[in-house]
mmCIF file of C-alpha atoms in Angstrom:
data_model
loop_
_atom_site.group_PDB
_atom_site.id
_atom_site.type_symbol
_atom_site.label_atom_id
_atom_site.label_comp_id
_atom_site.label_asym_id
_atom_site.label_seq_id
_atom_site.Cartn_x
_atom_site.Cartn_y
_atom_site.Cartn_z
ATOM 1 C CA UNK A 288 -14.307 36.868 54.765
ATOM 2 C CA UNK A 289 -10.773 38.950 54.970
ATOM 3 C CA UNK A 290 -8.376 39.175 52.171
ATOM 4 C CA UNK A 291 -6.938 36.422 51.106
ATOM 5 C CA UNK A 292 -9.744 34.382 51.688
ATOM 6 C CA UNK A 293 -10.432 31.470 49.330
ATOM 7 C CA UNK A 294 -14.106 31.387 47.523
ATOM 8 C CA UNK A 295 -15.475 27.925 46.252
ATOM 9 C CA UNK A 296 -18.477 27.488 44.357
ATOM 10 C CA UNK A 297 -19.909 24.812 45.975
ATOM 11 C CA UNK A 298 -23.711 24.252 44.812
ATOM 12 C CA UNK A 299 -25.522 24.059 40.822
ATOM 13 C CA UNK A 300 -22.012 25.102 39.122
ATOM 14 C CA UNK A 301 -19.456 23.748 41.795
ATOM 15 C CA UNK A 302 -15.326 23.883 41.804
ATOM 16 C CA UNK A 303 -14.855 27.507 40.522
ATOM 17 C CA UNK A 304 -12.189 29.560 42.564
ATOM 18 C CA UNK A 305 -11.006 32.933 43.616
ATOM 19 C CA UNK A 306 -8.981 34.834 46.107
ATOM 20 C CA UNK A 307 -10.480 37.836 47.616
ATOM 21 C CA UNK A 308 -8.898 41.184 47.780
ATOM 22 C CA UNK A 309 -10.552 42.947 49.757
ATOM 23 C CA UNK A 310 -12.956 41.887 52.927
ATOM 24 C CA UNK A 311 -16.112 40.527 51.166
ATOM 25 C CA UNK A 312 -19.049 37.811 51.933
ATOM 26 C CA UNK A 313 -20.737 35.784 50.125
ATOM 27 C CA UNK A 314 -23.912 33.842 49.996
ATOM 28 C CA UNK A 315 -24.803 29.903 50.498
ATOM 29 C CA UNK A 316 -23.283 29.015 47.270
ATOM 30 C CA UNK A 317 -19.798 28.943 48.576
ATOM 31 C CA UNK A 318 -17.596 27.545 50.725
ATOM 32 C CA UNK A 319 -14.782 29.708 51.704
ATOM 33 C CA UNK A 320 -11.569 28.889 53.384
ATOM 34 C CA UNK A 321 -9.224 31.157 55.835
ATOM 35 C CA UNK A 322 -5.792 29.219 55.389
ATOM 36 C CA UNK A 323 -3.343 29.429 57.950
ATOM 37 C CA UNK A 324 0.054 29.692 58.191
ATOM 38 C CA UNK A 325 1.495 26.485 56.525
ATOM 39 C CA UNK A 326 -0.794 27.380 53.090
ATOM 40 C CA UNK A 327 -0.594 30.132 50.792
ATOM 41 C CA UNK A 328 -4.283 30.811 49.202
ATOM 42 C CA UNK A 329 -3.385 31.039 45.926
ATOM 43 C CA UNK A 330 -2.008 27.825 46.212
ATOM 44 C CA UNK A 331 -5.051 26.183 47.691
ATOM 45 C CA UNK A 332 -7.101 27.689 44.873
ATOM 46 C CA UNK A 333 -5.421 26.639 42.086
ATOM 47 C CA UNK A 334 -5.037 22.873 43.960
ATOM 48 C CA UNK A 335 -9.154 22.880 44.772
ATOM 49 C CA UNK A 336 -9.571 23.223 40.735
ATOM 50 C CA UNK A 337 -7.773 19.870 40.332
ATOM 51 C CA UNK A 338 -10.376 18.340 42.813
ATOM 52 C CA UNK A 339 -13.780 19.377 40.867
ATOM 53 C CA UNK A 340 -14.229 15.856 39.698
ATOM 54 C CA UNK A 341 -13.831 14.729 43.112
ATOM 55 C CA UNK A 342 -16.435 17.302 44.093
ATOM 56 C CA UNK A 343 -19.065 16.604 42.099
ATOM 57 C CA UNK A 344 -18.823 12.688 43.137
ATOM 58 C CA UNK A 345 -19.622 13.803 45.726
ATOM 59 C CA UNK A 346 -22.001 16.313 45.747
ATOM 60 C CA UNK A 347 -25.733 15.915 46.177
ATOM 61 C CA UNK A 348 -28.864 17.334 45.686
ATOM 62 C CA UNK A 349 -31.822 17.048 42.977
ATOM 63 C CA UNK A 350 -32.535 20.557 42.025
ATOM 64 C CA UNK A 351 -29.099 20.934 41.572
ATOM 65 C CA UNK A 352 -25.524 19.663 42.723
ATOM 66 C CA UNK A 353 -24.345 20.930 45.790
ATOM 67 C CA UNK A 354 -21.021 19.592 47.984
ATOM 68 C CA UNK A 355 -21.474 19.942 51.795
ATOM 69 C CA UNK A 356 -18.546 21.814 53.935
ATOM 70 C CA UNK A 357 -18.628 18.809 55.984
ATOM 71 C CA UNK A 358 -17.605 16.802 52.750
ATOM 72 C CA UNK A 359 -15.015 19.380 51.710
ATOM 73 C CA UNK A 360 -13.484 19.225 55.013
ATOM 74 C CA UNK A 361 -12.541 15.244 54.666
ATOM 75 C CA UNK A 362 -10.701 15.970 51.123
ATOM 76 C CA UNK A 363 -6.799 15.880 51.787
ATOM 77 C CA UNK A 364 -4.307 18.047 50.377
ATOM 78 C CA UNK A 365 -0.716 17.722 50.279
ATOM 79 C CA UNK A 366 1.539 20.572 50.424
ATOM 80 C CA UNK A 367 5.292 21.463 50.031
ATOM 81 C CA UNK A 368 7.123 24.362 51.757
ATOM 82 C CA UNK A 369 5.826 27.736 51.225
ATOM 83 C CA UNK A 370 9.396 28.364 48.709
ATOM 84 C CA UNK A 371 8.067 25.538 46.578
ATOM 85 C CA UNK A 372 4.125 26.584 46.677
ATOM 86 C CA UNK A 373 5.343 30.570 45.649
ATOM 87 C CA UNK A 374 7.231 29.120 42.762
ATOM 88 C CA UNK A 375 4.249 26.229 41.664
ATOM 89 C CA UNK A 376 1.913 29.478 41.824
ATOM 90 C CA UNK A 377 4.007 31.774 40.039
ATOM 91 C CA UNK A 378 4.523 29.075 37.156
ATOM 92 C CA UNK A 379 0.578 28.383 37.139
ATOM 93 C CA UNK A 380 -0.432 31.912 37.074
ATOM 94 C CA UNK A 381 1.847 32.823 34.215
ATOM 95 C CA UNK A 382 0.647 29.799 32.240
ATOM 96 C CA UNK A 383 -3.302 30.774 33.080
ATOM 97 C CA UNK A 384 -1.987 34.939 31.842
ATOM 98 C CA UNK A 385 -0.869 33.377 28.709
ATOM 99 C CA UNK A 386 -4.858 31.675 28.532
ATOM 100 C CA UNK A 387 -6.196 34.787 29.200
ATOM 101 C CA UNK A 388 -4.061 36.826 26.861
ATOM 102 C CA UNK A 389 -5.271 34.296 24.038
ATOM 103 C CA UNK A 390 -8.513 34.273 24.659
ATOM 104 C CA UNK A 391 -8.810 38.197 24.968
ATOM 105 C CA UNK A 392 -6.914 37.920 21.475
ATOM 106 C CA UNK A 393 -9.494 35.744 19.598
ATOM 107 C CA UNK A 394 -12.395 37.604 21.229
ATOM 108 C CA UNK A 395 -11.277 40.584 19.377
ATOM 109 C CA UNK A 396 -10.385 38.990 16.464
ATOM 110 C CA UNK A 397 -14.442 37.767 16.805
ATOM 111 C CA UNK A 398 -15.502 41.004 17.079
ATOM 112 C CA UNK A 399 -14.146 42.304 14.072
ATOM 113 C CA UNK A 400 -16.671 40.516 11.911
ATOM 114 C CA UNK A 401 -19.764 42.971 13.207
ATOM 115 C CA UNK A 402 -17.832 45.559 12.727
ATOM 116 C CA UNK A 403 -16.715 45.024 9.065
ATOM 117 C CA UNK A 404 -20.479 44.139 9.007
ATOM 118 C CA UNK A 405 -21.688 47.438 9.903
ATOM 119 C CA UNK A 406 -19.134 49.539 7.615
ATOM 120 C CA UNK A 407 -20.126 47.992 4.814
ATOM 121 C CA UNK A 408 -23.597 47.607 4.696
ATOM 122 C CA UNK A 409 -24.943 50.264 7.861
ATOM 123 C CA UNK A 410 -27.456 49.316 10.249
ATOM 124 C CA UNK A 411 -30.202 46.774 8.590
ATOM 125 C CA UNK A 412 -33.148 48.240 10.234
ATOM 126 C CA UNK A 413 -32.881 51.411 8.902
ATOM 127 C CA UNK A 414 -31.161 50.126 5.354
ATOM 128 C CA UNK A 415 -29.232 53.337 4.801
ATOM 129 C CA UNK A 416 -27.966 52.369 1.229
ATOM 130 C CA UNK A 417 -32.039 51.683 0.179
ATOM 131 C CA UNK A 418 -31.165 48.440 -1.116
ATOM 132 C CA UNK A 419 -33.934 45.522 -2.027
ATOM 133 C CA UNK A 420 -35.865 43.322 0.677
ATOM 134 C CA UNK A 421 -37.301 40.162 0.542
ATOM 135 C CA UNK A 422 -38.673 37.324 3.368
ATOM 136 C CA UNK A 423 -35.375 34.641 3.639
ATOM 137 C CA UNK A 424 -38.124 32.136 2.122
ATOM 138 C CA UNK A 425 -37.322 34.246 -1.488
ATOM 139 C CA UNK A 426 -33.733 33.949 -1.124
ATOM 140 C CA UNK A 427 -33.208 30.756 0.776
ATOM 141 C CA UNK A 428 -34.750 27.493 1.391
ATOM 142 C CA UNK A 429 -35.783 26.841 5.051
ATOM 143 C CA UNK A 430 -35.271 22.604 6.100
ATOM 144 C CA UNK A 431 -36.617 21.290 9.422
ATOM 145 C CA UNK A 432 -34.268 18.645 10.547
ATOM 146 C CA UNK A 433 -35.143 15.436 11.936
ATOM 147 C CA UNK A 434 -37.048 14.429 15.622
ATOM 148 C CA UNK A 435 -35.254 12.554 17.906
ATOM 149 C CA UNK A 436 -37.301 9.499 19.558
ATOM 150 C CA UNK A 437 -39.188 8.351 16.570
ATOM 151 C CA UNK A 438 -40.777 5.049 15.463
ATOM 152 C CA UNK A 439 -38.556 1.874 15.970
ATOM 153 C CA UNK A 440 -36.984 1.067 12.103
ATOM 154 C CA UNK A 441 -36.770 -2.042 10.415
ATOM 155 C CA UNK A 442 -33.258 -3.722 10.411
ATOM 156 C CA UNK A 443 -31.737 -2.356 7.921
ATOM 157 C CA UNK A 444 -34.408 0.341 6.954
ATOM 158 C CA UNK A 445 -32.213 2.889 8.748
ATOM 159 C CA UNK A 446 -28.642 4.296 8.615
ATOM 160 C CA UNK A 447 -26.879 6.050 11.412
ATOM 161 C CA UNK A 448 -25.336 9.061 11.289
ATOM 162 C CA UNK A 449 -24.047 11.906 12.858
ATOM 163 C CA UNK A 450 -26.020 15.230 13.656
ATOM 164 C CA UNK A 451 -26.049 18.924 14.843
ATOM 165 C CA UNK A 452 -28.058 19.870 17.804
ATOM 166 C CA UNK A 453 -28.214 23.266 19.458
ATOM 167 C CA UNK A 454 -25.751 22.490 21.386
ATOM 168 C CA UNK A 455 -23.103 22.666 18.622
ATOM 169 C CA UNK A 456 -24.686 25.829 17.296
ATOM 170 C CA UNK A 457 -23.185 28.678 18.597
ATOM 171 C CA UNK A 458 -23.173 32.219 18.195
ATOM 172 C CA UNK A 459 -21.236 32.043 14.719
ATOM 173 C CA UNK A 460 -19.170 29.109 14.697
ATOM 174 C CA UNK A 461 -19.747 25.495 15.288
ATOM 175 C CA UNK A 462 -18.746 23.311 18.791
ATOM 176 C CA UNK A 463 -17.598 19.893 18.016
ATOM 177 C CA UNK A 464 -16.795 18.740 20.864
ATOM 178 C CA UNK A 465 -19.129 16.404 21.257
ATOM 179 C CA UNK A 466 -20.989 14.628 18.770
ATOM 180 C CA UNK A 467 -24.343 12.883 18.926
ATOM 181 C CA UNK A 468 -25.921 10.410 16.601
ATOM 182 C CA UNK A 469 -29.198 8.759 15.519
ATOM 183 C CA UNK A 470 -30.801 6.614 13.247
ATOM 184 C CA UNK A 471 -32.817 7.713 10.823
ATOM 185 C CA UNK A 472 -34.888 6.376 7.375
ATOM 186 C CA UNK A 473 -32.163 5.637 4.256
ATOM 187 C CA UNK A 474 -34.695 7.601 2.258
ATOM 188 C CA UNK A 475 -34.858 10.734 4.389
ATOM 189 C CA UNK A 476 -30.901 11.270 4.552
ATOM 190 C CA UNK A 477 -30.563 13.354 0.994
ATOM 191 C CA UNK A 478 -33.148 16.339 2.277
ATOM 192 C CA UNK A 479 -31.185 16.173 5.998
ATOM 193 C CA UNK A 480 -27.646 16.126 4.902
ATOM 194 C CA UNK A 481 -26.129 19.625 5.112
ATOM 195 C CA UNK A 482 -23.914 21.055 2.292
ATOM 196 C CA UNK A 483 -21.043 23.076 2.678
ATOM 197 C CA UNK A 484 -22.504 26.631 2.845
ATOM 198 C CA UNK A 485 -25.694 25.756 4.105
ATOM 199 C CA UNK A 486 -26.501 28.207 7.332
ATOM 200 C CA UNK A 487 -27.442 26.486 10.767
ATOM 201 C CA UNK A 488 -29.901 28.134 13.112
ATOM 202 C CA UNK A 489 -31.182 27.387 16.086
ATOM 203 C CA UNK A 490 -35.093 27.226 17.220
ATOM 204 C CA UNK A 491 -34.689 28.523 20.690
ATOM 205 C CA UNK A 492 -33.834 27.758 24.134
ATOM 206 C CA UNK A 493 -32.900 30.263 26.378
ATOM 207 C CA UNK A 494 -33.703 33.849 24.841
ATOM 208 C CA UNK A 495 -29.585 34.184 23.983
ATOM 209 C CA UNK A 496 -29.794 31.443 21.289
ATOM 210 C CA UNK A 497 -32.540 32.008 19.774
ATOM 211 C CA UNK A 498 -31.802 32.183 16.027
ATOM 212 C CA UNK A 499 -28.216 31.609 16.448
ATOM 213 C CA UNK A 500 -26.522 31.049 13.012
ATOM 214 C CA UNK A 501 -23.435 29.117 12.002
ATOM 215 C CA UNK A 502 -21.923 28.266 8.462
ATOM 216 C CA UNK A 503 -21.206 24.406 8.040
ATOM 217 C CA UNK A 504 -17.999 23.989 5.713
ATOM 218 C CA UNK A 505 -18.458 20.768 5.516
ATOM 219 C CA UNK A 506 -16.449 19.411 8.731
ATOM 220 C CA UNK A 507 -17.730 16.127 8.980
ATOM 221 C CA UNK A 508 -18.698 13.777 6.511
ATOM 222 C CA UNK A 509 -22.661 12.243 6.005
ATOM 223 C CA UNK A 510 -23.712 14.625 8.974
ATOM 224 C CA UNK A 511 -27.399 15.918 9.608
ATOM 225 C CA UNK A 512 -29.865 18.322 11.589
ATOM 226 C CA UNK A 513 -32.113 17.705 14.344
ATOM 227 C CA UNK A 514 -35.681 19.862 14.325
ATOM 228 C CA UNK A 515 -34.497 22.287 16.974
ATOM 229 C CA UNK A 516 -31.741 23.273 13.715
ATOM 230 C CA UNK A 517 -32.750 24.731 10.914
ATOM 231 C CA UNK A 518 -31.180 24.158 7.849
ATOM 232 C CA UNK A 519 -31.040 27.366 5.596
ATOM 233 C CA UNK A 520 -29.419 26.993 2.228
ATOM 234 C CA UNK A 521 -29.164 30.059 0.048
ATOM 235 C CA UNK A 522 -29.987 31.251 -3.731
ATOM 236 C CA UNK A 523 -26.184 32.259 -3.862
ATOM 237 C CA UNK A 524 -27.088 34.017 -7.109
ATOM 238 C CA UNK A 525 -29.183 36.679 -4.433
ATOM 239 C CA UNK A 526 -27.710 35.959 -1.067
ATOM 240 C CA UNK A 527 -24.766 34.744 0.125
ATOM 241 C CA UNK A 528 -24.233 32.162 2.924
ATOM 242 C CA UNK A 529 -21.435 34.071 4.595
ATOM 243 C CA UNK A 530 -23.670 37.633 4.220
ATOM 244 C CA UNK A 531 -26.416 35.721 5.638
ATOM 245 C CA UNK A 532 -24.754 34.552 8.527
ATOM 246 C CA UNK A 533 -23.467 38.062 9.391
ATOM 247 C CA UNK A 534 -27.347 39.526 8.960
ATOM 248 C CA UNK A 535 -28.788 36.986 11.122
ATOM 249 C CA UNK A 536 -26.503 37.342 14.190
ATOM 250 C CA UNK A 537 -26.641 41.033 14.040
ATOM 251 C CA UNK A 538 -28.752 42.952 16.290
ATOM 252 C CA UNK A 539 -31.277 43.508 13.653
ATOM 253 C CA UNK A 540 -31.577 39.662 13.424
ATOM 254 C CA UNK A 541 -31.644 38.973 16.878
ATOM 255 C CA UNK A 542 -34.021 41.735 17.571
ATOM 256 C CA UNK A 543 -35.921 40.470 14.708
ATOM 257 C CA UNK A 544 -36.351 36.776 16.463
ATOM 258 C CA UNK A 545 -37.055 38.099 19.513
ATOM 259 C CA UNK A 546 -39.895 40.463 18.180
ATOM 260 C CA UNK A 547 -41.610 37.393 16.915
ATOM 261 C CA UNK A 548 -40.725 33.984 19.101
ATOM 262 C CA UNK A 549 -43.297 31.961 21.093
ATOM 263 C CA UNK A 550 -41.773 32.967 25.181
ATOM 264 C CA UNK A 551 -42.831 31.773 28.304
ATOM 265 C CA UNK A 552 -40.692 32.029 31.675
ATOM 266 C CA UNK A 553 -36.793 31.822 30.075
ATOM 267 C CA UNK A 554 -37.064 30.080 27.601
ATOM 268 C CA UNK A 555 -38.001 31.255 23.213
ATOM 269 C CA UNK A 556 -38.657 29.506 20.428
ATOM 270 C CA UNK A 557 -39.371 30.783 16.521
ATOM 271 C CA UNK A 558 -41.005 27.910 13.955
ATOM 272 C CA UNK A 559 -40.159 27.708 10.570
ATOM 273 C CA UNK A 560 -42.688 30.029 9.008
ATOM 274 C CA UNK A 561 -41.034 32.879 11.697
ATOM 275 C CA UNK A 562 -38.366 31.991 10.383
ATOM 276 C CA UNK A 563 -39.218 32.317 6.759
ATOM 277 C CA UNK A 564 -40.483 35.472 7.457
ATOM 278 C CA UNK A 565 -37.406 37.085 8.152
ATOM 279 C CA UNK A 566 -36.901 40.202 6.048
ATOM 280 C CA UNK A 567 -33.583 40.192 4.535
ATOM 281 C CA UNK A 568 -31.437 43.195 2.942
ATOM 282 C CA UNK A 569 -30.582 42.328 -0.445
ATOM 283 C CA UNK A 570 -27.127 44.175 -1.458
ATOM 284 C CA UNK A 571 -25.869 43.491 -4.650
ATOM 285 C CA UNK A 572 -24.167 40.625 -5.350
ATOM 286 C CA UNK A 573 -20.456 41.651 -5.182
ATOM 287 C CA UNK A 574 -20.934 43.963 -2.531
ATOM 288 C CA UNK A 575 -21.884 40.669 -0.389
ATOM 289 C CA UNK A 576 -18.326 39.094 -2.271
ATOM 290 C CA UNK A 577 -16.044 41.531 -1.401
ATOM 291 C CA UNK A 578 -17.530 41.129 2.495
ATOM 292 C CA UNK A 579 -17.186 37.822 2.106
ATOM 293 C CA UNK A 580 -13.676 37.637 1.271
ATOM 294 C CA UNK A 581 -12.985 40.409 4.194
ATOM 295 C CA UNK A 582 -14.621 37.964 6.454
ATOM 296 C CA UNK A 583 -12.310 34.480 5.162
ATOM 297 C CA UNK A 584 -9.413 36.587 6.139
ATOM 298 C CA UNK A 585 -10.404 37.610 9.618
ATOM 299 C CA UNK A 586 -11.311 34.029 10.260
ATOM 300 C CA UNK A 587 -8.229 32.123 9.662
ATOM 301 C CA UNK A 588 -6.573 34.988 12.201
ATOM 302 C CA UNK A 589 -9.665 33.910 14.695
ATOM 303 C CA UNK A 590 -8.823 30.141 13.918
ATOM 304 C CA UNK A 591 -4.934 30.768 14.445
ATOM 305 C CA UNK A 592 -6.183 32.527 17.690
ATOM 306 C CA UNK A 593 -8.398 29.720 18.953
ATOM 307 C CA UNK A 594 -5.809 27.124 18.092
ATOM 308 C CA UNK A 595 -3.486 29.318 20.032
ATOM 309 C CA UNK A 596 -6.044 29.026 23.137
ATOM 310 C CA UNK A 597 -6.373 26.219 22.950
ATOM 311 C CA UNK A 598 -2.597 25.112 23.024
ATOM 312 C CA UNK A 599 -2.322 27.345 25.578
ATOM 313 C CA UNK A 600 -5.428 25.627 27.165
ATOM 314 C CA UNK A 601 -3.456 22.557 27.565
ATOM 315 C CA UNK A 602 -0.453 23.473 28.780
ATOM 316 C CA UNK A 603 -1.778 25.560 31.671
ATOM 317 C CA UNK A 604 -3.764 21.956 32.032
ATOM 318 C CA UNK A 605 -0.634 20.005 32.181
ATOM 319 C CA UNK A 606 1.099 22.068 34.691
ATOM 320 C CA UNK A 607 -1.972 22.136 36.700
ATOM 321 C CA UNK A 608 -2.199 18.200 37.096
ATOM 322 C CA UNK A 609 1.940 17.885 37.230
ATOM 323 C CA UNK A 610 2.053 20.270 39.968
ATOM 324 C CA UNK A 611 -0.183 18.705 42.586
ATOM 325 C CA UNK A 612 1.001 15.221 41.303
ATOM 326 C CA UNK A 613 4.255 15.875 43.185
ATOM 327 C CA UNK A 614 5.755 15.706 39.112
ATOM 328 C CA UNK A 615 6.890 19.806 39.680
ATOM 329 C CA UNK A 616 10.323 18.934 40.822
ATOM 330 C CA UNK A 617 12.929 21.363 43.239
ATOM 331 C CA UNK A 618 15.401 20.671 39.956
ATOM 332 C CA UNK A 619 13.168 21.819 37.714
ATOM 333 C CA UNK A 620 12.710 25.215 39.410
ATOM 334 C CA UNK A 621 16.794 25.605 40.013
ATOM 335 C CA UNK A 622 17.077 25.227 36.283
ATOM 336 C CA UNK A 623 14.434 27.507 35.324
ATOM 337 C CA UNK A 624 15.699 30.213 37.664
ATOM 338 C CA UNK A 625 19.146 29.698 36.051
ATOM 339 C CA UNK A 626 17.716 30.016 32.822
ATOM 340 C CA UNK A 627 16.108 33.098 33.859
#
């Protein structure tokens, strides 16, 4: 392909664009177009994004999605003069910079957690400072949550309610997006309900989240685990949920899981006496506060960053479906080059 070339991911993860800048192939996941002189690429880029849904329609495939070129070449596209399509792509690549800028923003403001981390208490594996140990069953109580498909209740021997699965645990935080529920026994909802404070990790999946850990603060009411979560609530008198969270998605913690999980090909799983097992470093008590506080502060500037994203999310959203809805008017560009 030459420069200028437009790259679509067309098979397993399909609708994903780029322009190339330099000459460049590619393999059978793409389809890749060579526009002419009536279309500027980035233009066509940004206007094959709004089609994805379109796309996977009509994709096929069993393995995995894939959209033929022969498909691709019935979709339509409608397209102003090259004056208008500079100044819709100049407007939608400023909007995606401002994304971008955010989101490099509250990665950073992420990463600042480890690092406070590490300054404060040194690398765990080698426990610099000499301070106690103890397997997390000694400081913390470990809760399998409940299995999904079990035995058909009685009317009105079960409640419904909402639950984590490991698809809301992530890599410290929650995603709560989308929320699942299921039914379980009345009697069995005081041991699953989690507590604000009580520490969610995951049992496995791909070798990335295994052991993943996540504080719940309590963001939804009545809500419970399934037994791919574990529930891990803390002697706070020893071990703090917020110090806890930090150990266990530090290297030492990941490296720990890894050293002991069940693998076969991609995938890794610990149980709950692995996870029991897990030797924890003990500082004292308001040398875990003092982190703790440290760590409130940086996360309300990573939640003022992610609503920031996310804002910024949107609009680049909005301008995205306005432009190739015809909504992007010639007025609208006269008064914003006035204004400028």
């Amino acid at each position: 392909m030459p420069p200028g070339a437009v790259l679509l991911t067309s098979r397993a993860t399909i609708g994903f664009t780029a322009v190339s800048k330099i000459p460049i192939c590619t393999n059978q996941g793409f389809v890749n177009f060579v526009c002419g002189d009536a279309v500027l690429p980035e233009f066509l880029a940004y206007w094959l994004r709004t089609q994805k849904d379109k796309m996977l329609q009509h994709a096929g495939g069993t393995t995995f999605k894939e959209i033929a070129r022969g498909t691709l070449r019935k979709f339509e596209i409608g397209f102003p003069p090259l004056g208008e399509q500079r100044w819709i792509v100049d407007l939608l690549s400023r909007a995606e910079g401002i994304v971008r800028l955010r989101n490099e923003a509250q990665a950073k403001a992420k990463a600042i957690i480890p690092a406070l981390f590490l300054d404060r208490f040194g690398n765990p594996a080698t426990n610099p400072k000499g301070w106690p140990m103890a397997p997390l069953s000694e400081v913390a109580e470990v809760i399998s949550g409940v299995a999904k498909g079990g035995r058909k209740l009685a009317p009105g021997e079960g409640v419904e309610l909402p639950y984590m699965r490991v698809a809301n645990v992530k890599d410290g935080y929650l995603d709560l997006s989308e929320i699942k529920t299921i039914e379980i026994k009345r009697t069995e909802v005081e041991k699953l309900l989690i507590r604000p404070g009580d520490l969610l990790m995951t049992e496995g999946g791909d070798p990335d989240k295994l052991g993943r850990a996540a504080l719940w603060s309590g963001e939804i009411d009545a809500c419970i685990h399934q037994n791919h979560v574990f529930k891990v609530r803390s002697n706070r008198c020893r071990v703090l949920p917020t110090y806890l969270g930090a150990l266990a998605g530090s290297s030492y913690g990941k490296a720990y899981f890894l050293s002991v999980a069940k693998k076969t090909t991609g995938i890794a799983s610990i149980n709950k006496t692995q996870l029991s097992a897990f030797p924890v470093v003990i500082p004292p008590i308001e040398v875990q506060e003092e982190f703790a506080q440290h760590v409130t502060s940086v996360e309300s500037i990573a939640t003022q960053q992610s609503l920031a994203a996310a804002k910024a999310e949107a609009i680049f959203r909005s301008i995205l479906a306005r432009a190739f809805a015809g909504e992007l008017t010639a007025n609208e560009r006269d008064q914003e080059e006035a204004v400028a």
